[in-house]
Short mmCIF file of C-alpha atoms and ligand atoms in Angstrom, two decimals:
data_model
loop_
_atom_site.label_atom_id
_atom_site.label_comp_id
_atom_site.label_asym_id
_atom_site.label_seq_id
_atom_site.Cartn_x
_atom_site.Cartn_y
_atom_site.Cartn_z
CA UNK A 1 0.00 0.00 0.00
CA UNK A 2 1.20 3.39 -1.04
CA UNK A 3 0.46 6.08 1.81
CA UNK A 4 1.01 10.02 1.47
CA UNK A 5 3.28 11.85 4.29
CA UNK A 6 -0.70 13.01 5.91
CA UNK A 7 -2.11 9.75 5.47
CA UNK A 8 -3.92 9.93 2.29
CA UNK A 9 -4.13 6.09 1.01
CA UNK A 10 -2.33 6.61 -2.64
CA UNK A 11 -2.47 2.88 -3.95
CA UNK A 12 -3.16 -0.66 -3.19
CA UNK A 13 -1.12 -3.16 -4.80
CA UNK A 14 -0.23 -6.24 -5.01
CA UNK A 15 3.14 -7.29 -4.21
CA UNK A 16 4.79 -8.20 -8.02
CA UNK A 17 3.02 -5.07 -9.34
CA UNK A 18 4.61 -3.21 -12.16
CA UNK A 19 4.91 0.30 -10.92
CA UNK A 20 6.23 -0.95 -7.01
CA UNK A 21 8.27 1.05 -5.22
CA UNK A 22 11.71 0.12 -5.39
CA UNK A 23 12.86 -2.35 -1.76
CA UNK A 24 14.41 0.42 -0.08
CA UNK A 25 11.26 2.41 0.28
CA UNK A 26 8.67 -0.62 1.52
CA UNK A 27 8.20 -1.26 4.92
CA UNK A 28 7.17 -4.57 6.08
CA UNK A 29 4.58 -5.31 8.97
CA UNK A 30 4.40 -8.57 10.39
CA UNK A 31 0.63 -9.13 11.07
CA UNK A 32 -2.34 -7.69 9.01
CA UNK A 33 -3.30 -4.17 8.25
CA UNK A 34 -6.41 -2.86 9.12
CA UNK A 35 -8.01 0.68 8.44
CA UNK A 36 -8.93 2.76 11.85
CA UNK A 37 -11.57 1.68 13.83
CA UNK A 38 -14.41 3.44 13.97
CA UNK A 39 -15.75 3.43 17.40
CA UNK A 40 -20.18 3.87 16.39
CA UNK A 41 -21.13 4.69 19.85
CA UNK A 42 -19.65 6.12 22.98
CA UNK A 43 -20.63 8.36 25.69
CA UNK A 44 -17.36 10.42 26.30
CA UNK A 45 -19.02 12.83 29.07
CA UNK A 46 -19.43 10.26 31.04
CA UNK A 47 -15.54 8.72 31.12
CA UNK A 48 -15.09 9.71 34.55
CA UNK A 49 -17.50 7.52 36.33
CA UNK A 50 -15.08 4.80 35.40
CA UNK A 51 -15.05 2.04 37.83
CA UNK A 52 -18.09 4.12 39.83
CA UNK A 53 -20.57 1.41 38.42
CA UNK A 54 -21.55 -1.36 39.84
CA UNK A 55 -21.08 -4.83 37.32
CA UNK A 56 -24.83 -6.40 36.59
CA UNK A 57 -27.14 -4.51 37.96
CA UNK A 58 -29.78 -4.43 35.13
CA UNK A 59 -30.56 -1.70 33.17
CA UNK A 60 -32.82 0.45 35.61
CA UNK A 61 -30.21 -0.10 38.09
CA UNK A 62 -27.83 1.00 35.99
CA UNK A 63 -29.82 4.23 35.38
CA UNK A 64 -30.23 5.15 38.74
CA UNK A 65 -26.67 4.73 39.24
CA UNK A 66 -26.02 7.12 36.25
CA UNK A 67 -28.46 9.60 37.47
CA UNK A 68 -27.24 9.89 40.70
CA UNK A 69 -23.33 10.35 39.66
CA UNK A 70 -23.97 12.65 36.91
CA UNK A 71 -22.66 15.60 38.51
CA UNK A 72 -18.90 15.64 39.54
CA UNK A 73 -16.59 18.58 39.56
CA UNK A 74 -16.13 20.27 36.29
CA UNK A 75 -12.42 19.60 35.93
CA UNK A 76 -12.19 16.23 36.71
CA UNK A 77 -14.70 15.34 34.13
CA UNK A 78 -12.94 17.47 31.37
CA UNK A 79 -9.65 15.74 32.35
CA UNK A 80 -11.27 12.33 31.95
CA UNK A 81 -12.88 13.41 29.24
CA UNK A 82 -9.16 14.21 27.74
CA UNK A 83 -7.41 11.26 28.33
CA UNK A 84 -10.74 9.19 27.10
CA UNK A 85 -9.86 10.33 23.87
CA UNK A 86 -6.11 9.85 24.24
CA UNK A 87 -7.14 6.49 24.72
CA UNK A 88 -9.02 5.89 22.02
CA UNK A 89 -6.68 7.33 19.46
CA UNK A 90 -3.95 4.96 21.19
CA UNK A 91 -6.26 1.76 20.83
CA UNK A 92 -6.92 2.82 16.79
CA UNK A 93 -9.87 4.53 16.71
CA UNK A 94 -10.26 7.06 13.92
CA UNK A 95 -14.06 8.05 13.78
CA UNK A 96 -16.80 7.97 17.09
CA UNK A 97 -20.54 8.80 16.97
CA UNK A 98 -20.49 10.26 20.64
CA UNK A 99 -23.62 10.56 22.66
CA UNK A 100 -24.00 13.99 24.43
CA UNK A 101 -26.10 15.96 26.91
CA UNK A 102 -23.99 18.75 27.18
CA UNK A 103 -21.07 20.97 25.28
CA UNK A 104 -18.39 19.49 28.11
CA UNK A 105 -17.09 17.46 25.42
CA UNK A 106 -16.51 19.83 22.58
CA UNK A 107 -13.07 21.37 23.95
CA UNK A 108 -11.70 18.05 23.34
CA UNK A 109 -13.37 17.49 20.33
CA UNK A 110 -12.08 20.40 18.50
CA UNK A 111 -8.65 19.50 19.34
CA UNK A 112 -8.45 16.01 18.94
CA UNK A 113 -7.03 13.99 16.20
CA UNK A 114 -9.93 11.51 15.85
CA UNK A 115 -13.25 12.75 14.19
CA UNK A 116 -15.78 12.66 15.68
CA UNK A 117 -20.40 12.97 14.96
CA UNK A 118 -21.77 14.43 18.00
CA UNK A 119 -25.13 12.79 18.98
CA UNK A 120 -26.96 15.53 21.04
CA UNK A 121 -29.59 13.21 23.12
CA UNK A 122 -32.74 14.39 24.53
CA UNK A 123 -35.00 12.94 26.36
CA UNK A 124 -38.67 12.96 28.57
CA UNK A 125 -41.52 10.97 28.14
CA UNK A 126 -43.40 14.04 29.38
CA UNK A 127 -45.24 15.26 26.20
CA UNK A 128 -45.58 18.82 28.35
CA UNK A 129 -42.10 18.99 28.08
CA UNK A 130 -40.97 18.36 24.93
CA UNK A 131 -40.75 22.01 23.39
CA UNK A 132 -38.18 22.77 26.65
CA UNK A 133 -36.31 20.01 26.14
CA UNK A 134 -35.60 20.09 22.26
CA UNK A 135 -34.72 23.63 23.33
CA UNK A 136 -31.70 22.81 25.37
CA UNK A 137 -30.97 20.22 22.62
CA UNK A 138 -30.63 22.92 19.79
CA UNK A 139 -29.01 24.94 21.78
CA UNK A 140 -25.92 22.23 22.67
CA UNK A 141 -26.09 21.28 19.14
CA UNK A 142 -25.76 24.83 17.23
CA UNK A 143 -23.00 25.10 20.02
CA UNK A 144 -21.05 22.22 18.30
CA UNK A 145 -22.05 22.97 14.99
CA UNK A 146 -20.69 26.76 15.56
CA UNK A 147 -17.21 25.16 16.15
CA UNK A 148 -16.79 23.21 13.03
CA UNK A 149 -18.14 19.66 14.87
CA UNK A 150 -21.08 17.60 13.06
CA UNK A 151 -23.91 17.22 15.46
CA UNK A 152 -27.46 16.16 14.93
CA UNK A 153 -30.33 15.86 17.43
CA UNK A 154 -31.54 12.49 18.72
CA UNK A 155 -33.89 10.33 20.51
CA UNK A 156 -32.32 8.61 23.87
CA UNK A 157 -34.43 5.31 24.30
CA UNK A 158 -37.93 4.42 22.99
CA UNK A 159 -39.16 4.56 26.79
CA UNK A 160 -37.58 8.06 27.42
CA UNK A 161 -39.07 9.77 24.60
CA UNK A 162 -42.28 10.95 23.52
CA UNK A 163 -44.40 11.05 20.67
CA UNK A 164 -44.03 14.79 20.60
CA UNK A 165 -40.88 14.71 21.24
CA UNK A 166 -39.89 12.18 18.19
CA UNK A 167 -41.85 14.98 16.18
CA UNK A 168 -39.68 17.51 17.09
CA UNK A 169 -36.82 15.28 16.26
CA UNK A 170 -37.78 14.72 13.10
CA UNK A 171 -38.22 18.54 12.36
CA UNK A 172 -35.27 19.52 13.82
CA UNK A 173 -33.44 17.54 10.89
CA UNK A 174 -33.88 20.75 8.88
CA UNK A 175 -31.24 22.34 10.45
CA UNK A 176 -29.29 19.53 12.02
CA UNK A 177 -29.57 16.76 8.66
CA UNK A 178 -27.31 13.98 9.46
CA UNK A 179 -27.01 10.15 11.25
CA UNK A 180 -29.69 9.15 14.07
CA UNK A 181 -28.97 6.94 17.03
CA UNK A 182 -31.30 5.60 19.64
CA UNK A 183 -30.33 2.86 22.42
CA UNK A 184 -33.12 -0.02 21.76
CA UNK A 185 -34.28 -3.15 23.11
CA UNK A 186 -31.61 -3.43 26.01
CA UNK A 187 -33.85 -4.85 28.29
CA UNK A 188 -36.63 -7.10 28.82
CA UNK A 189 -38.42 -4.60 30.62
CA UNK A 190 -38.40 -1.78 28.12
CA UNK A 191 -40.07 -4.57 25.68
CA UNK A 192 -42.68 -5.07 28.70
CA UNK A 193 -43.01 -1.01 28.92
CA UNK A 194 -44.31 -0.96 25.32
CA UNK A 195 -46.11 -4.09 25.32
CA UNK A 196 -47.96 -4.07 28.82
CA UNK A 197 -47.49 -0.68 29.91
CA UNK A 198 -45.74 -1.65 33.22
CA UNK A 199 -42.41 -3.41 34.37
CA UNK A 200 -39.48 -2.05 36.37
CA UNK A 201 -38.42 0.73 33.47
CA UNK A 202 -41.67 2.33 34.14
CA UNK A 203 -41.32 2.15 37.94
CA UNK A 204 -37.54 3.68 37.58
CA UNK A 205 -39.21 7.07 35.87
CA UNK A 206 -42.22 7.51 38.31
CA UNK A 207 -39.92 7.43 41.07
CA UNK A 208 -37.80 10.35 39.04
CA UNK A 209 -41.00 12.20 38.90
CA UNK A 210 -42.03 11.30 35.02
CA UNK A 211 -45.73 12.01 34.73
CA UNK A 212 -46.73 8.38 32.96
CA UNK A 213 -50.38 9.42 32.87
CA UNK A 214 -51.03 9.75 28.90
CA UNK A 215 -48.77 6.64 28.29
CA UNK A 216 -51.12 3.53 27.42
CA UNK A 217 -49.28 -0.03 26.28
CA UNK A 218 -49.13 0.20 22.73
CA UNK A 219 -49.06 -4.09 22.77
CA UNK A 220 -46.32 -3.79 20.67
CA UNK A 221 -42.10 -3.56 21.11
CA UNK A 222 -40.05 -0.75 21.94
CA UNK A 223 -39.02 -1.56 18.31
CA UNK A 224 -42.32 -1.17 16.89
CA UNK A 225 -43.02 2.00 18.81
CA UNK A 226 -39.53 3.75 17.65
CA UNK A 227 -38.68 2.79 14.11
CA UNK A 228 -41.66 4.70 12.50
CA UNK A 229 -40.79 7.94 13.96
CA UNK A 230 -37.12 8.11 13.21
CA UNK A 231 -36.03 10.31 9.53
CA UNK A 232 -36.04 7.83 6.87
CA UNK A 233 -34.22 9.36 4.96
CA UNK A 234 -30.93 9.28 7.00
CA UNK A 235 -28.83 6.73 8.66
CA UNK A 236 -30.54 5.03 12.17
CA UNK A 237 -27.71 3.21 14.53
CA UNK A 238 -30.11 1.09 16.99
CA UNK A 239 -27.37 0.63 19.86
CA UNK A 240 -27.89 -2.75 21.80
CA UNK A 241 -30.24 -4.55 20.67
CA UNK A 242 -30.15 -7.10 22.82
CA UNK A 243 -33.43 -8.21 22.84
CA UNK A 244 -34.26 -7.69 18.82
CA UNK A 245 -35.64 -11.31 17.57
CA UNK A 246 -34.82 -12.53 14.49
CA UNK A 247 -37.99 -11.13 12.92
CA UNK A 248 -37.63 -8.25 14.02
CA UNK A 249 -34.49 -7.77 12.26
CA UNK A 250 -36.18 -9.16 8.93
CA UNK A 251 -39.06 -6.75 9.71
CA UNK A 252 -36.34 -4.02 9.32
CA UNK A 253 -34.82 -4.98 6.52
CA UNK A 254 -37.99 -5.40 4.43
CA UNK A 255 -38.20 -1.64 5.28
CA UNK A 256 -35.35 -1.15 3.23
CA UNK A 257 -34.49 2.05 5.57
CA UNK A 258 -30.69 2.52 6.15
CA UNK A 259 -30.85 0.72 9.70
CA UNK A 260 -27.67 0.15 11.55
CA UNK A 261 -27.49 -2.34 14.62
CA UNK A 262 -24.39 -1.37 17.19
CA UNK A 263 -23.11 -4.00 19.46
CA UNK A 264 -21.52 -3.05 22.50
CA UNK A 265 -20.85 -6.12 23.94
CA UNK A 266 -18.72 -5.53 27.05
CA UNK A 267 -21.40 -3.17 28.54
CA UNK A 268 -23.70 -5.51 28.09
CA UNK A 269 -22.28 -8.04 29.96
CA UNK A 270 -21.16 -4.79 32.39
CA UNK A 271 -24.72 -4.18 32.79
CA UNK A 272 -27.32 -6.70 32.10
CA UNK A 273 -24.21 -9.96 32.19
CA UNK A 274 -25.35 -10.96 28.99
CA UNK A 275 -24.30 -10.84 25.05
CA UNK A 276 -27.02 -9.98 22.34
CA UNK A 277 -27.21 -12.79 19.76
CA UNK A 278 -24.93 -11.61 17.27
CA UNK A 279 -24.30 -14.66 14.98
CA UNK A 280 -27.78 -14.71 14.81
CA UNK A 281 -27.72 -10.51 13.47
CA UNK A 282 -24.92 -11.42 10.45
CA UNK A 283 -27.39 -14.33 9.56
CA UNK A 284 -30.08 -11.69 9.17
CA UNK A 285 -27.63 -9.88 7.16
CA UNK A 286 -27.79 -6.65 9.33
CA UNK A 287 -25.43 -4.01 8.78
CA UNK A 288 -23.34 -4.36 12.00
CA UNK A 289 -21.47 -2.22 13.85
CA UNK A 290 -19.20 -1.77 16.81
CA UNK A 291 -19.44 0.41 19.88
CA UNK A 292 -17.44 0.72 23.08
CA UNK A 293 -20.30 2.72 25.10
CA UNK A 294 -19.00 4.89 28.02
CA UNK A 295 -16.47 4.08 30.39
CA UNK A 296 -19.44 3.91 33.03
CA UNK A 297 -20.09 0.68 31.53
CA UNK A 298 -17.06 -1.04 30.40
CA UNK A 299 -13.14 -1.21 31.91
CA UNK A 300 -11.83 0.05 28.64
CA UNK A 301 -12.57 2.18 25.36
CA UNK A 302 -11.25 -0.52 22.77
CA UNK A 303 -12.83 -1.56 19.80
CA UNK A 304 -10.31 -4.63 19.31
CA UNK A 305 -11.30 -5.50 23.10
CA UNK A 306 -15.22 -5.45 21.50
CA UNK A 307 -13.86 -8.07 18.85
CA UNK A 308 -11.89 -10.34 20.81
CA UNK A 309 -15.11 -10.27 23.82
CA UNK A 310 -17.49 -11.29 20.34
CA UNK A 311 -15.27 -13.65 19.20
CA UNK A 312 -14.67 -15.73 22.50
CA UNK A 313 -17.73 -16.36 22.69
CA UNK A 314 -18.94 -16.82 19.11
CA UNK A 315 -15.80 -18.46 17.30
CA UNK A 316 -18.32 -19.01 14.49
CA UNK A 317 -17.93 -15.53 13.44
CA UNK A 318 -15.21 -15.11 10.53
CA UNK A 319 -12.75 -11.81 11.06
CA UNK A 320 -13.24 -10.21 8.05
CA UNK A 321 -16.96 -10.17 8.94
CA UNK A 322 -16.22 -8.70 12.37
CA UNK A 323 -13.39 -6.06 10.93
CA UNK A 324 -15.63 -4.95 8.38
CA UNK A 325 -17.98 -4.01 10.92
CA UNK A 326 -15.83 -2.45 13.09
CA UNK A 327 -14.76 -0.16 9.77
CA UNK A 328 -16.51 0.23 6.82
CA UNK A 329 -19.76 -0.28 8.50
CA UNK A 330 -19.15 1.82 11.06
CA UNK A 331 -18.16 4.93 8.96
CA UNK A 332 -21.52 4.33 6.92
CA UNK A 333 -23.33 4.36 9.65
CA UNK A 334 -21.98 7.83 11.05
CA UNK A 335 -21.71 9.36 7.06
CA UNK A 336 -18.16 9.06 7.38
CA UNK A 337 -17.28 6.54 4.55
CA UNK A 338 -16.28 9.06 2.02
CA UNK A 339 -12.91 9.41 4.17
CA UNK A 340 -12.72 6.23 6.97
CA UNK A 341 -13.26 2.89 6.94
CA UNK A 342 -11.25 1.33 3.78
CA UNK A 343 -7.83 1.53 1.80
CA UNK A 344 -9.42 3.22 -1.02
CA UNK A 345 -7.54 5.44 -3.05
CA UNK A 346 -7.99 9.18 -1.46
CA UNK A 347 -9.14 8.19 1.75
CA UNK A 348 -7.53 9.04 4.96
CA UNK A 349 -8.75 6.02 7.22
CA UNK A 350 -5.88 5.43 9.31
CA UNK A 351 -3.53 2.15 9.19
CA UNK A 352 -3.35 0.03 11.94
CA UNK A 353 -1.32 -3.21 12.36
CA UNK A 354 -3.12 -6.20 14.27
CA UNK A 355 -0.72 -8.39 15.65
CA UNK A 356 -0.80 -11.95 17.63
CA UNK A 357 -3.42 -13.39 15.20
CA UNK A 358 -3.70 -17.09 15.13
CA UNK A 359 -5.07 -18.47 12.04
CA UNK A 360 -7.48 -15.70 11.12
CA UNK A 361 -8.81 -15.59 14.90
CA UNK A 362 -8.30 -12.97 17.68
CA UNK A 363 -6.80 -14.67 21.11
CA UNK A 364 -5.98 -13.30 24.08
CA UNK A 365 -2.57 -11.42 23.06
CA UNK A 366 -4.39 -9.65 20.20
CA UNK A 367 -3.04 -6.32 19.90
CA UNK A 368 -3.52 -3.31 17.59
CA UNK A 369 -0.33 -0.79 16.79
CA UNK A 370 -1.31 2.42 15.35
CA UNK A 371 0.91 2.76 11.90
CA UNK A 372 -0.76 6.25 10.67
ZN1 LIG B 1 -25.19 4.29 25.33
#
């Protein structure tokens, strides 16, 4: 592969090919090269609640958790915030669809090497509420866009978001057009929300004071409820998914809307202590890709650490399949593809070098070194 002094990918060759370089100018890699990884769903604000957390709690446990640690001093989040990113540039990430409440991340994001899709997330099932709420969005998101960073408006979860609050959403694409990204299906009891009306979700948001009153069970998934009121004209990253059935996920397709499915597989078992079906997603032929989620919720921001978790316990899944998901896929899914997620000629998608691969499969002493 021929690579410019910045990184622009100038050629890929084969080996004999007429016009190589001559020997003294090719560097050899033992291992295989692998574009940057693009990292489809993180929650950077949140990096310094690492270790806070307590491991398998549940979902609404989780929450409460969350809720309750939100607010530490300014610094120390903007220093964790820092080194967060640090990280993830060290472990090969190139690209991140970050989930944000607030501007506390956008210092770091204007200075930091990796690019980066701000997902400003709102949320309250309130319907009174919406207007005030998709307010505070716009305003965090024109903050972003004023420096130069991509941000768009989105939904948090099916049970945190109202019908009029979708709407507004939807509108708000106007002046925020870009990738959508909602958390879905991560627990049985947001299913049971949708589907019964009750369940330990809803009994989580009364306690915070949501006013439930208008909701009614829909008898039908969070799924269900969601999908119709997201743009269908842009890209939708459903992050989870843990409890998506099979026809759900051929439901979807037959939709032919440009649906994404993120697995973040180590918070999953940080959380709930369980691992969405995955094999079972590639058989569906989903377009899969690869999140870390905050470090609230896992020990590490690593998208090779994502893989290898995956792959132990799925050995069924081939590499390539799993690579191309934690690349190409992933820069689709965030609009990014023009520029990450392949050697293609003009591209700047960062190189990395996996090592420690044994026969086509990630082990234990996996690593990734960052070339470019
Ligand atoms: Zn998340």
């Amino acid at each position: 592969m021929a690579v410019s002094a910045n990184g622009t990918i100038q050629e890929v060759m084969l080996p004999d090919s007429e016009n190589a370089p001559e020997p003294s100018r090719i560097e050899r890699f033992e291992g295989a090269l692998c574009p940057g990884f693009i990292n489809a769903h993180c929650h950077l604000e949140l990096s310094h609640m690492k270790g806070l957390v307590p491991e398998k709690t549940g979902l609404p446990g989780f929450i409460m958790q969350i809720v309750s640690r939100r607010n530490e001093k300014a610094e120390e989040k903007m220093e964790a915030i820092r080194l967060a990113d640090e990280e993830m540039w060290r472990n090969g990430i190139q690209a991140v669809g970050d989930i944000c409440n607030t501007a506390d991340t956008l210092d770091t994001k204007k200075n930091s090497r990796i690019k980066y899709h701000s997902f400003v997330e709102v949320f309250s099932f309130d319907s009174s509420k919406a207007d005030e709420v998709l307010e505070e969005g716009i305003r965090v998101a024109s903050n972003y866009q004023q420096n130069g960073l991509m941000a768009t408006i989105v939904p948090h979860a099916p049970y945190s978001v109202s019908e009029q609050l979708f709407n507004g959403i939807r509108y708000q694409q106007k002046q925020f057009p870009g990738p959508i990204s909602i958390h879905n299906q991560e627990t049985e009891s947001e299913n049971e929300m949708f589907v019964s009306g009750s369940g330990e979700l809803v009994e989580i948001f009364k306690k915070f004071g949501e006013d439930f009153s208008n909701f009614h069970p829909q008898f039908k998934s969070a799924l269900d409820y969601h999908l119709g009121q997201l743009p269908n004209d842009q890209p939708a990253v459903l992050v989870h998914n843990t409890m998506t059935k099979a026809e759900e996920f051929e439901a979807v397709k037959s939709l032919g809307n440009d649906v994404f499915w993120c697995t973040c597989a180590h918070a999953n078992k940080y959380i709930e202590n369980r691992i969405p079906n995955i094999p079972m997603w590639f058989e569906k032929e989903a377009n899969v890709c690869v999140g870390t989620d905050s470090l609230a919720s896992n020990h590490q921001l690593s998208i090779l650490e994502e893989l290898k978790l995956i792959q132990s316990n799925y050995p069924e899944i081939l590499l390539q399949k799993l690579l191309r998901a934690a690349t190409l896929n992933g820069a689709e899914a965030l609009k990014m593809d023009k520029e990450k997620g392949s050697f293609r000629k003009g591209k700047l998608p960062g190189v990395l070098l996996l090592k420690n691969l044994n026969d086509g499969m990630l082990t234990d002493s996996s690593s990734v070194q960052r070339i470019i």
